Amino acid sequence: MVHDSIIEVEGLTKVYHMSGRVEVPALRGVDLSVKTGEFVAILGPSGSGKSSLFHIIGGLTPPSTGCVRVAGHDLTNMTDRERTALRRHSVGFVFQRFNLLPTLSAAENIEIAKHIAGDRQTDPRFENLLSLLGIEHRLHHKPHALSGGEQQRVAIARAIVNQPPILLADEPTGNLDSQNSKAVLTTLKTLNKELGQTILMITHNAEAAAFCDARTLHMLDGKILAEESTGRQ
Ligand SMILES: Nc1ncnc2c1ncn2[C@@H]1O[C@H](COP(=O)(O)OP(=O)(O)O)[C@@H](O)[C@H]1O
Ligand SMILES: [Mg+2]
């Protein structure tokens, strides 16, 4: 296995054990290599294993078999405590639902993520980050007063405020109309180009992947099918 990549996945399988003896095979031998600074889009039908792959890379759930290395950590035999540390320091998550706390302002939603990670220092990129995201003038508002695109950009700020080397976005535009989707995709593209943020994005939309100049992977039945590159990176 090559170790110069920030994510290295080889022969990964995942089987969920349901009640009784029912087993659900979600991943059936996934190989994936991502370099620092890449933008990778993952397309595939519902149930093809996209979220399961993210949950394993992000330390939410352990792999069944195979090799998984993320930001220098071997996930194969990680304890729950080690996976928690991985989630806290190495990976930022963005979901289809923005999951902002409704009683807190946008700024407080972002700040609380810093406190949870125990990082009281001001990130020198922070001011710049919020202007890159185009939300600096909306920070005192609570989520209900923000558009969907603004809420998702606040969620992105929260996900990367502690500078995780990897951002995982699971259908980040799935709840948004085309105008708000474009704002969020523009933001992700900017973070990748300007800050060199490594991003993996699940999407149903090939246009979204192309818009972000992302390397595009297709999943089906728990496997990565074929690879195509836009050639524009
Ligand atoms: N926590 C879970 N427990 C049991 N089965 C699951 C769980 N999560 C996902 N699955 C199953 O694994 C398969 C892949 O799901 P998922 O990774 O969510 O795919 P996708 O994100 O591409 O829709 C599906 O058959 C799904 O029902
Ligand atoms: Mg999913």
mmCIF file of C-alpha atoms and ligand atoms in Angstrom:
data_model
loop_
_atom_site.group_PDB
_atom_site.id
_atom_site.type_symbol
_atom_site.label_atom_id
_atom_site.label_comp_id
_atom_site.label_asym_id
_atom_site.label_seq_id
_atom_site.Cartn_x
_atom_site.Cartn_y
_atom_site.Cartn_z
ATOM 1 C CA MET A 1 0.000 0.000 0.000
ATOM 2 C CA VAL A 2 1.295 3.442 -0.941
ATOM 3 C CA HIS A 3 1.484 5.833 2.001
ATOM 4 C CA ASP A 4 1.763 9.215 0.281
ATOM 5 C CA SER A 5 -2.019 9.535 0.051
ATOM 6 C CA ILE A 6 -4.199 11.090 2.738
ATOM 7 C CA ILE A 7 -6.791 8.337 2.254
ATOM 8 C CA GLU A 8 -5.860 4.765 1.289
ATOM 9 C CA VAL A 9 -8.574 2.140 1.110
ATOM 10 C CA GLU A 10 -7.861 -1.400 -0.087
ATOM 11 C CA GLY A 11 -10.222 -4.363 -0.245
ATOM 12 C CA LEU A 12 -12.684 -2.698 2.125
ATOM 13 C CA THR A 13 -15.825 -4.602 3.003
ATOM 14 C CA LYS A 14 -18.642 -3.669 5.357
ATOM 15 C CA VAL A 15 -21.377 -5.993 6.541
ATOM 16 C CA TYR A 16 -24.091 -4.708 8.856
ATOM 17 C CA HIS A 17 -25.432 -7.294 11.297
ATOM 18 C CA MET A 18 -29.141 -6.928 11.785
ATOM 19 C CA SER A 19 -31.286 -8.588 14.420
ATOM 20 C CA GLY A 20 -31.429 -12.357 14.085
ATOM 21 C CA ARG A 21 -28.811 -13.620 11.650
ATOM 22 C CA VAL A 22 -29.558 -11.177 8.848
ATOM 23 C CA GLU A 23 -26.431 -9.655 7.312
ATOM 24 C CA VAL A 24 -26.489 -6.654 4.974
ATOM 25 C CA PRO A 25 -23.382 -6.393 2.776
ATOM 26 C CA ALA A 26 -22.941 -2.647 2.122
ATOM 27 C CA LEU A 27 -19.363 -2.590 0.766
ATOM 28 C CA ARG A 28 -17.947 -5.501 -1.239
ATOM 29 C CA GLY A 29 -14.291 -4.694 -1.870
ATOM 30 C CA VAL A 30 -13.612 -0.989 -2.286
ATOM 31 C CA ASP A 31 -10.213 0.369 -3.360
ATOM 32 C CA LEU A 32 -9.676 4.116 -3.179
ATOM 33 C CA SER A 33 -6.685 6.410 -3.008
ATOM 34 C CA VAL A 34 -6.998 10.157 -2.427
ATOM 35 C CA LYS A 35 -4.118 12.615 -2.398
ATOM 36 C CA THR A 36 -3.957 15.749 -0.260
ATOM 37 C CA GLY A 37 -5.704 18.633 -1.999
ATOM 38 C CA GLU A 38 -7.871 16.480 -4.257
ATOM 39 C CA PHE A 39 -11.601 17.042 -4.825
ATOM 40 C CA VAL A 40 -13.298 13.680 -5.362
ATOM 41 C CA ALA A 41 -16.983 13.266 -6.205
ATOM 42 C CA ILE A 42 -18.750 9.960 -5.594
ATOM 43 C CA LEU A 43 -21.878 9.209 -7.604
ATOM 44 C CA GLY A 44 -24.157 6.209 -7.409
ATOM 45 C CA PRO A 45 -27.715 5.101 -6.794
ATOM 46 C CA SER A 46 -29.322 4.964 -3.383
ATOM 47 C CA GLY A 47 -28.122 1.948 -1.417
ATOM 48 C CA SER A 48 -24.851 1.552 -3.340
ATOM 49 C CA GLY A 49 -22.761 2.083 -0.199
ATOM 50 C CA LYS A 50 -21.678 5.715 -0.552
ATOM 51 C CA SER A 51 -22.594 6.800 2.972
ATOM 52 C CA SER A 52 -21.182 3.598 4.468
ATOM 53 C CA LEU A 53 -17.829 4.387 2.824
ATOM 54 C CA PHE A 54 -17.894 7.904 4.323
ATOM 55 C CA HIS A 55 -18.885 6.613 7.750
ATOM 56 C CA ILE A 56 -15.865 4.308 7.760
ATOM 57 C CA ILE A 57 -13.396 6.913 6.433
ATOM 58 C CA GLY A 58 -14.771 9.389 9.008
ATOM 59 C CA GLY A 59 -14.526 6.989 11.933
ATOM 60 C CA LEU A 60 -18.267 6.775 12.609
ATOM 61 C CA THR A 61 -18.298 3.014 12.133
ATOM 62 C CA PRO A 62 -15.549 0.368 11.908
ATOM 63 C CA PRO A 63 -14.723 -1.521 8.710
ATOM 64 C CA SER A 64 -15.487 -5.266 8.524
ATOM 65 C CA THR A 65 -12.377 -6.270 6.544
ATOM 66 C CA GLY A 66 -9.747 -4.553 4.421
ATOM 67 C CA CYS A 67 -7.158 -1.819 4.887
ATOM 68 C CA VAL A 68 -8.152 1.764 5.637
ATOM 69 C CA ARG A 69 -5.645 4.522 6.350
ATOM 70 C CA VAL A 70 -6.870 8.071 6.967
ATOM 71 C CA ALA A 71 -4.542 11.003 7.660
ATOM 72 C CA GLY A 72 -1.800 8.668 8.831
ATOM 73 C CA HIS A 73 -4.058 6.541 11.044
ATOM 74 C CA ASP A 74 -4.730 2.853 10.508
ATOM 75 C CA LEU A 75 -8.471 2.348 11.082
ATOM 76 C CA THR A 76 -8.409 -1.420 10.956
ATOM 77 C CA ASN A 77 -8.014 -2.088 14.653
ATOM 78 C CA MET A 78 -8.978 1.293 16.066
ATOM 79 C CA THR A 79 -10.691 1.487 19.429
ATOM 80 C CA ASP A 80 -13.850 3.578 19.863
ATOM 81 C CA ARG A 81 -11.777 6.204 21.647
ATOM 82 C CA GLU A 82 -9.285 6.413 18.766
ATOM 83 C CA ARG A 83 -12.144 6.752 16.263
ATOM 84 C CA THR A 84 -13.563 9.616 18.324
ATOM 85 C CA ALA A 85 -10.186 11.380 18.136
ATOM 86 C CA LEU A 86 -10.112 10.828 14.369
ATOM 87 C CA ARG A 87 -13.589 12.396 14.003
ATOM 88 C CA ARG A 88 -12.556 15.328 16.146
ATOM 89 C CA HIS A 89 -9.227 16.185 14.532
ATOM 90 C CA SER A 90 -8.904 14.658 11.089
ATOM 91 C CA VAL A 91 -12.336 14.767 9.457
ATOM 92 C CA GLY A 92 -15.095 17.345 9.023
ATOM 93 C CA PHE A 93 -18.590 16.177 8.082
ATOM 94 C CA VAL A 94 -21.327 17.968 6.144
ATOM 95 C CA PHE A 95 -24.690 16.280 5.662
ATOM 96 C CA GLN A 96 -27.755 16.808 3.491
ATOM 97 C CA ARG A 97 -29.597 18.113 6.549
ATOM 98 C CA PHE A 98 -27.614 21.029 7.877
ATOM 99 C CA ASN A 99 -27.958 19.923 11.548
ATOM 100 C CA LEU A 100 -27.438 23.425 12.946
ATOM 101 C CA LEU A 101 -28.583 24.101 16.500
ATOM 102 C CA PRO A 102 -31.737 26.226 16.050
ATOM 103 C CA THR A 103 -31.426 28.328 19.216
ATOM 104 C CA LEU A 104 -27.858 29.445 18.456
ATOM 105 C CA SER A 105 -26.725 32.078 15.974
ATOM 106 C CA ALA A 106 -24.631 31.085 12.963
ATOM 107 C CA ALA A 107 -21.504 32.389 14.718
ATOM 108 C CA GLU A 108 -22.313 30.388 17.880
ATOM 109 C CA ASN A 109 -22.911 27.241 15.836
ATOM 110 C CA ILE A 110 -19.403 27.610 14.442
ATOM 111 C CA GLU A 111 -17.815 28.610 17.766
ATOM 112 C CA ILE A 112 -19.222 25.615 19.613
ATOM 113 C CA ALA A 113 -17.379 23.267 17.261
ATOM 114 C CA LYS A 114 -14.120 24.952 18.227
ATOM 115 C CA HIS A 115 -14.883 24.510 21.927
ATOM 116 C CA ILE A 116 -15.828 20.857 21.541
ATOM 117 C CA ALA A 117 -12.463 20.211 19.894
ATOM 118 C CA GLY A 118 -10.787 21.980 22.816
ATOM 119 C CA ASP A 119 -9.179 24.547 20.554
ATOM 120 C CA ARG A 120 -9.468 27.972 22.149
ATOM 121 C CA GLN A 121 -6.969 29.602 19.815
ATOM 122 C CA THR A 122 -8.116 31.798 16.987
ATOM 123 C CA ASP A 123 -7.375 30.133 13.723
ATOM 124 C CA PRO A 124 -5.560 32.667 11.526
ATOM 125 C CA ARG A 125 -7.580 31.415 8.562
ATOM 126 C CA PHE A 126 -10.859 31.958 10.396
ATOM 127 C CA GLU A 127 -11.695 35.530 9.294
ATOM 128 C CA ASN A 128 -10.648 34.706 5.797
ATOM 129 C CA LEU A 129 -12.605 31.458 5.911
ATOM 130 C CA LEU A 130 -15.904 33.183 6.631
ATOM 131 C CA SER A 131 -15.425 35.688 3.844
ATOM 132 C CA LEU A 132 -14.455 32.855 1.496
ATOM 133 C CA LEU A 133 -17.742 31.216 2.473
ATOM 134 C CA GLY A 134 -19.642 34.462 1.868
ATOM 135 C CA ILE A 135 -21.450 34.344 5.218
ATOM 136 C CA GLU A 136 -19.599 36.923 7.324
ATOM 137 C CA HIS A 137 -22.518 39.391 7.106
ATOM 138 C CA ARG A 138 -25.051 36.716 8.215
ATOM 139 C CA LEU A 139 -23.331 35.414 11.343
ATOM 140 C CA HIS A 140 -25.578 37.030 13.955
ATOM 141 C CA HIS A 141 -28.691 35.388 12.492
ATOM 142 C CA LYS A 142 -30.232 32.156 13.755
ATOM 143 C CA PRO A 143 -30.573 29.322 11.215
ATOM 144 C CA HIS A 144 -34.304 29.925 10.521
ATOM 145 C CA ALA A 145 -33.475 33.427 9.234
ATOM 146 C CA LEU A 146 -30.930 32.085 6.735
ATOM 147 C CA SER A 147 -31.509 30.585 3.295
ATOM 148 C CA GLY A 148 -30.785 26.887 2.825
ATOM 149 C CA GLY A 149 -27.571 27.719 0.998
ATOM 150 C CA GLU A 150 -26.458 30.004 3.818
ATOM 151 C CA GLN A 151 -27.271 27.357 6.428
ATOM 152 C CA GLN A 152 -25.225 24.796 4.542
ATOM 153 C CA ARG A 153 -22.310 27.227 4.269
ATOM 154 C CA VAL A 154 -22.492 27.749 8.040
ATOM 155 C CA ALA A 155 -22.436 23.961 8.408
ATOM 156 C CA ILE A 156 -19.352 23.835 6.161
ATOM 157 C CA ALA A 157 -17.656 26.512 8.290
ATOM 158 C CA ARG A 158 -18.448 24.475 11.407
ATOM 159 C CA ALA A 159 -17.050 21.329 9.761
ATOM 160 C CA ILE A 160 -13.677 22.851 8.885
ATOM 161 C CA VAL A 161 -13.152 25.493 11.569
ATOM 162 C CA ASN A 162 -10.730 23.155 13.342
ATOM 163 C CA GLN A 163 -8.815 22.639 10.096
ATOM 164 C CA PRO A 164 -9.379 18.924 9.598
ATOM 165 C CA PRO A 165 -7.237 17.637 6.721
ATOM 166 C CA ILE A 166 -10.323 16.007 5.144
ATOM 167 C CA LEU A 167 -13.858 17.308 4.487
ATOM 168 C CA LEU A 168 -16.540 14.696 3.794
ATOM 169 C CA ALA A 169 -19.759 16.101 2.300
ATOM 170 C CA ASP A 170 -22.647 13.617 1.993
ATOM 171 C CA GLU A 171 -25.134 15.017 -0.561
ATOM 172 C CA PRO A 172 -24.529 18.609 0.607
ATOM 173 C CA THR A 173 -26.923 20.029 -2.007
ATOM 174 C CA GLY A 174 -29.582 17.336 -1.607
ATOM 175 C CA ASN A 175 -31.980 19.705 0.199
ATOM 176 C CA LEU A 176 -31.311 22.790 -1.916
ATOM 177 C CA ASP A 177 -32.797 24.433 -5.000
ATOM 178 C CA SER A 178 -30.509 25.085 -7.957
ATOM 179 C CA GLN A 179 -29.507 28.616 -6.908
ATOM 180 C CA ASN A 180 -28.595 27.588 -3.359
ATOM 181 C CA SER A 181 -26.885 24.448 -4.673
ATOM 182 C CA LYS A 182 -24.701 26.577 -6.896
ATOM 183 C CA ALA A 183 -23.709 28.795 -3.948
ATOM 184 C CA VAL A 184 -22.694 25.743 -1.903
ATOM 185 C CA LEU A 185 -20.818 24.083 -4.779
ATOM 186 C CA THR A 186 -19.005 27.356 -5.530
ATOM 187 C CA THR A 187 -17.993 27.492 -1.871
ATOM 188 C CA LEU A 188 -16.646 23.946 -1.866
ATOM 189 C CA LYS A 189 -14.738 24.574 -5.077
ATOM 190 C CA THR A 190 -13.246 27.759 -3.597
ATOM 191 C CA LEU A 191 -12.164 25.979 -0.402
ATOM 192 C CA ASN A 192 -10.470 23.339 -2.516
ATOM 193 C CA LYS A 193 -8.724 25.810 -4.822
ATOM 194 C CA GLU A 194 -7.852 28.578 -2.336
ATOM 195 C CA LEU A 195 -7.085 26.591 0.821
ATOM 196 C CA GLY A 196 -6.135 23.266 -0.734
ATOM 197 C CA GLN A 197 -8.839 21.582 1.335
ATOM 198 C CA THR A 198 -9.133 17.883 0.516
ATOM 199 C CA ILE A 199 -12.821 17.217 -0.198
ATOM 200 C CA LEU A 200 -14.837 14.070 -0.852
ATOM 201 C CA MET A 201 -18.411 14.763 -1.923
ATOM 202 C CA ILE A 202 -21.276 12.336 -2.443
ATOM 203 C CA THR A 203 -23.775 13.607 -4.982
ATOM 204 C CA HIS A 204 -26.587 12.317 -7.168
ATOM 205 C CA ASN A 205 -25.730 14.933 -9.714
ATOM 206 C CA ALA A 206 -22.970 14.513 -12.325
ATOM 207 C CA GLU A 207 -23.247 18.218 -13.134
ATOM 208 C CA ALA A 208 -22.359 19.091 -9.551
ATOM 209 C CA ALA A 209 -19.237 16.941 -9.786
ATOM 210 C CA ALA A 210 -18.234 18.540 -13.084
ATOM 211 C CA PHE A 211 -18.888 22.037 -11.734
ATOM 212 C CA CYS A 212 -16.407 21.370 -8.913
ATOM 213 C CA ASP A 213 -13.753 19.999 -11.312
ATOM 214 C CA ALA A 214 -13.856 16.883 -9.189
ATOM 215 C CA ARG A 215 -12.413 13.470 -9.966
ATOM 216 C CA THR A 216 -15.572 11.421 -10.336
ATOM 217 C CA LEU A 217 -16.057 7.888 -9.024
ATOM 218 C CA HIS A 218 -19.167 5.757 -9.551
ATOM 219 C CA MET A 219 -20.435 3.278 -6.972
ATOM 220 C CA LEU A 220 -22.808 0.373 -7.553
ATOM 221 C CA ASP A 221 -23.685 -2.533 -5.251
ATOM 222 C CA GLY A 222 -20.942 -1.759 -2.756
ATOM 223 C CA LYS A 223 -18.119 -1.328 -5.285
ATOM 224 C CA ILE A 224 -16.420 1.532 -7.097
ATOM 225 C CA LEU A 225 -17.141 0.869 -10.755
ATOM 226 C CA ALA A 226 -15.129 3.012 -13.060
ATOM 227 C CA GLU A 227 -13.081 6.118 -12.806
ATOM 228 C CA GLU A 228 -13.169 9.151 -15.012
ATOM 229 C CA SER A 229 -11.368 12.419 -14.587
ATOM 230 C CA THR A 230 -12.549 15.768 -15.859
ATOM 231 C CA GLY A 231 -8.915 16.417 -16.727
ATOM 232 C CA ARG A 232 -9.358 19.980 -15.541
ATOM 233 C CA GLN A 233 -7.633 19.665 -12.159
HETATM 234 N N1 LIG B 1 -26.664 1.225 9.952
HETATM 235 C C1 LIG B 1 -27.073 0.328 9.049
HETATM 236 N N2 LIG B 1 -27.574 -0.857 9.442
HETATM 237 C C2 LIG B 1 -27.978 -1.772 8.531
HETATM 238 N N3 LIG B 1 -27.901 -1.595 7.196
HETATM 239 C C3 LIG B 1 -27.423 -0.436 6.745
HETATM 240 C C4 LIG B 1 -26.978 0.588 7.645
HETATM 241 N N4 LIG B 1 -26.541 1.648 6.913
HETATM 242 C C5 LIG B 1 -26.692 1.294 5.617
HETATM 243 N N5 LIG B 1 -27.222 0.053 5.520
HETATM 244 C C6 LIG B 1 -27.498 -0.686 4.277
HETATM 245 O O1 LIG B 1 -26.277 -0.743 3.530
HETATM 246 C C7 LIG B 1 -26.521 -0.552 2.141
HETATM 247 C C8 LIG B 1 -25.738 0.686 1.680
HETATM 248 O O2 LIG B 1 -26.308 1.860 2.302
HETATM 249 P P1 LIG B 1 -25.642 3.300 2.231
HETATM 250 O O3 LIG B 1 -24.207 3.176 2.554
HETATM 251 O O4 LIG B 1 -26.467 4.202 3.080
HETATM 252 O O5 LIG B 1 -25.806 3.655 0.680
HETATM 253 P P2 LIG B 1 -26.004 5.053 -0.068
HETATM 254 O O6 LIG B 1 -25.425 6.140 0.791
HETATM 255 O O7 LIG B 1 -25.289 4.873 -1.369
HETATM 256 O O8 LIG B 1 -27.487 5.229 -0.260
HETATM 257 C C9 LIG B 1 -28.030 -0.430 1.989
HETATM 258 O O9 LIG B 1 -28.536 -1.713 1.698
HETATM 259 C C10 LIG B 1 -28.472 0.019 3.362
HETATM 260 O O10 LIG B 1 -29.797 -0.366 3.605
HETATM 261 MG MG MG B 2 -26.309 7.882 1.537
#
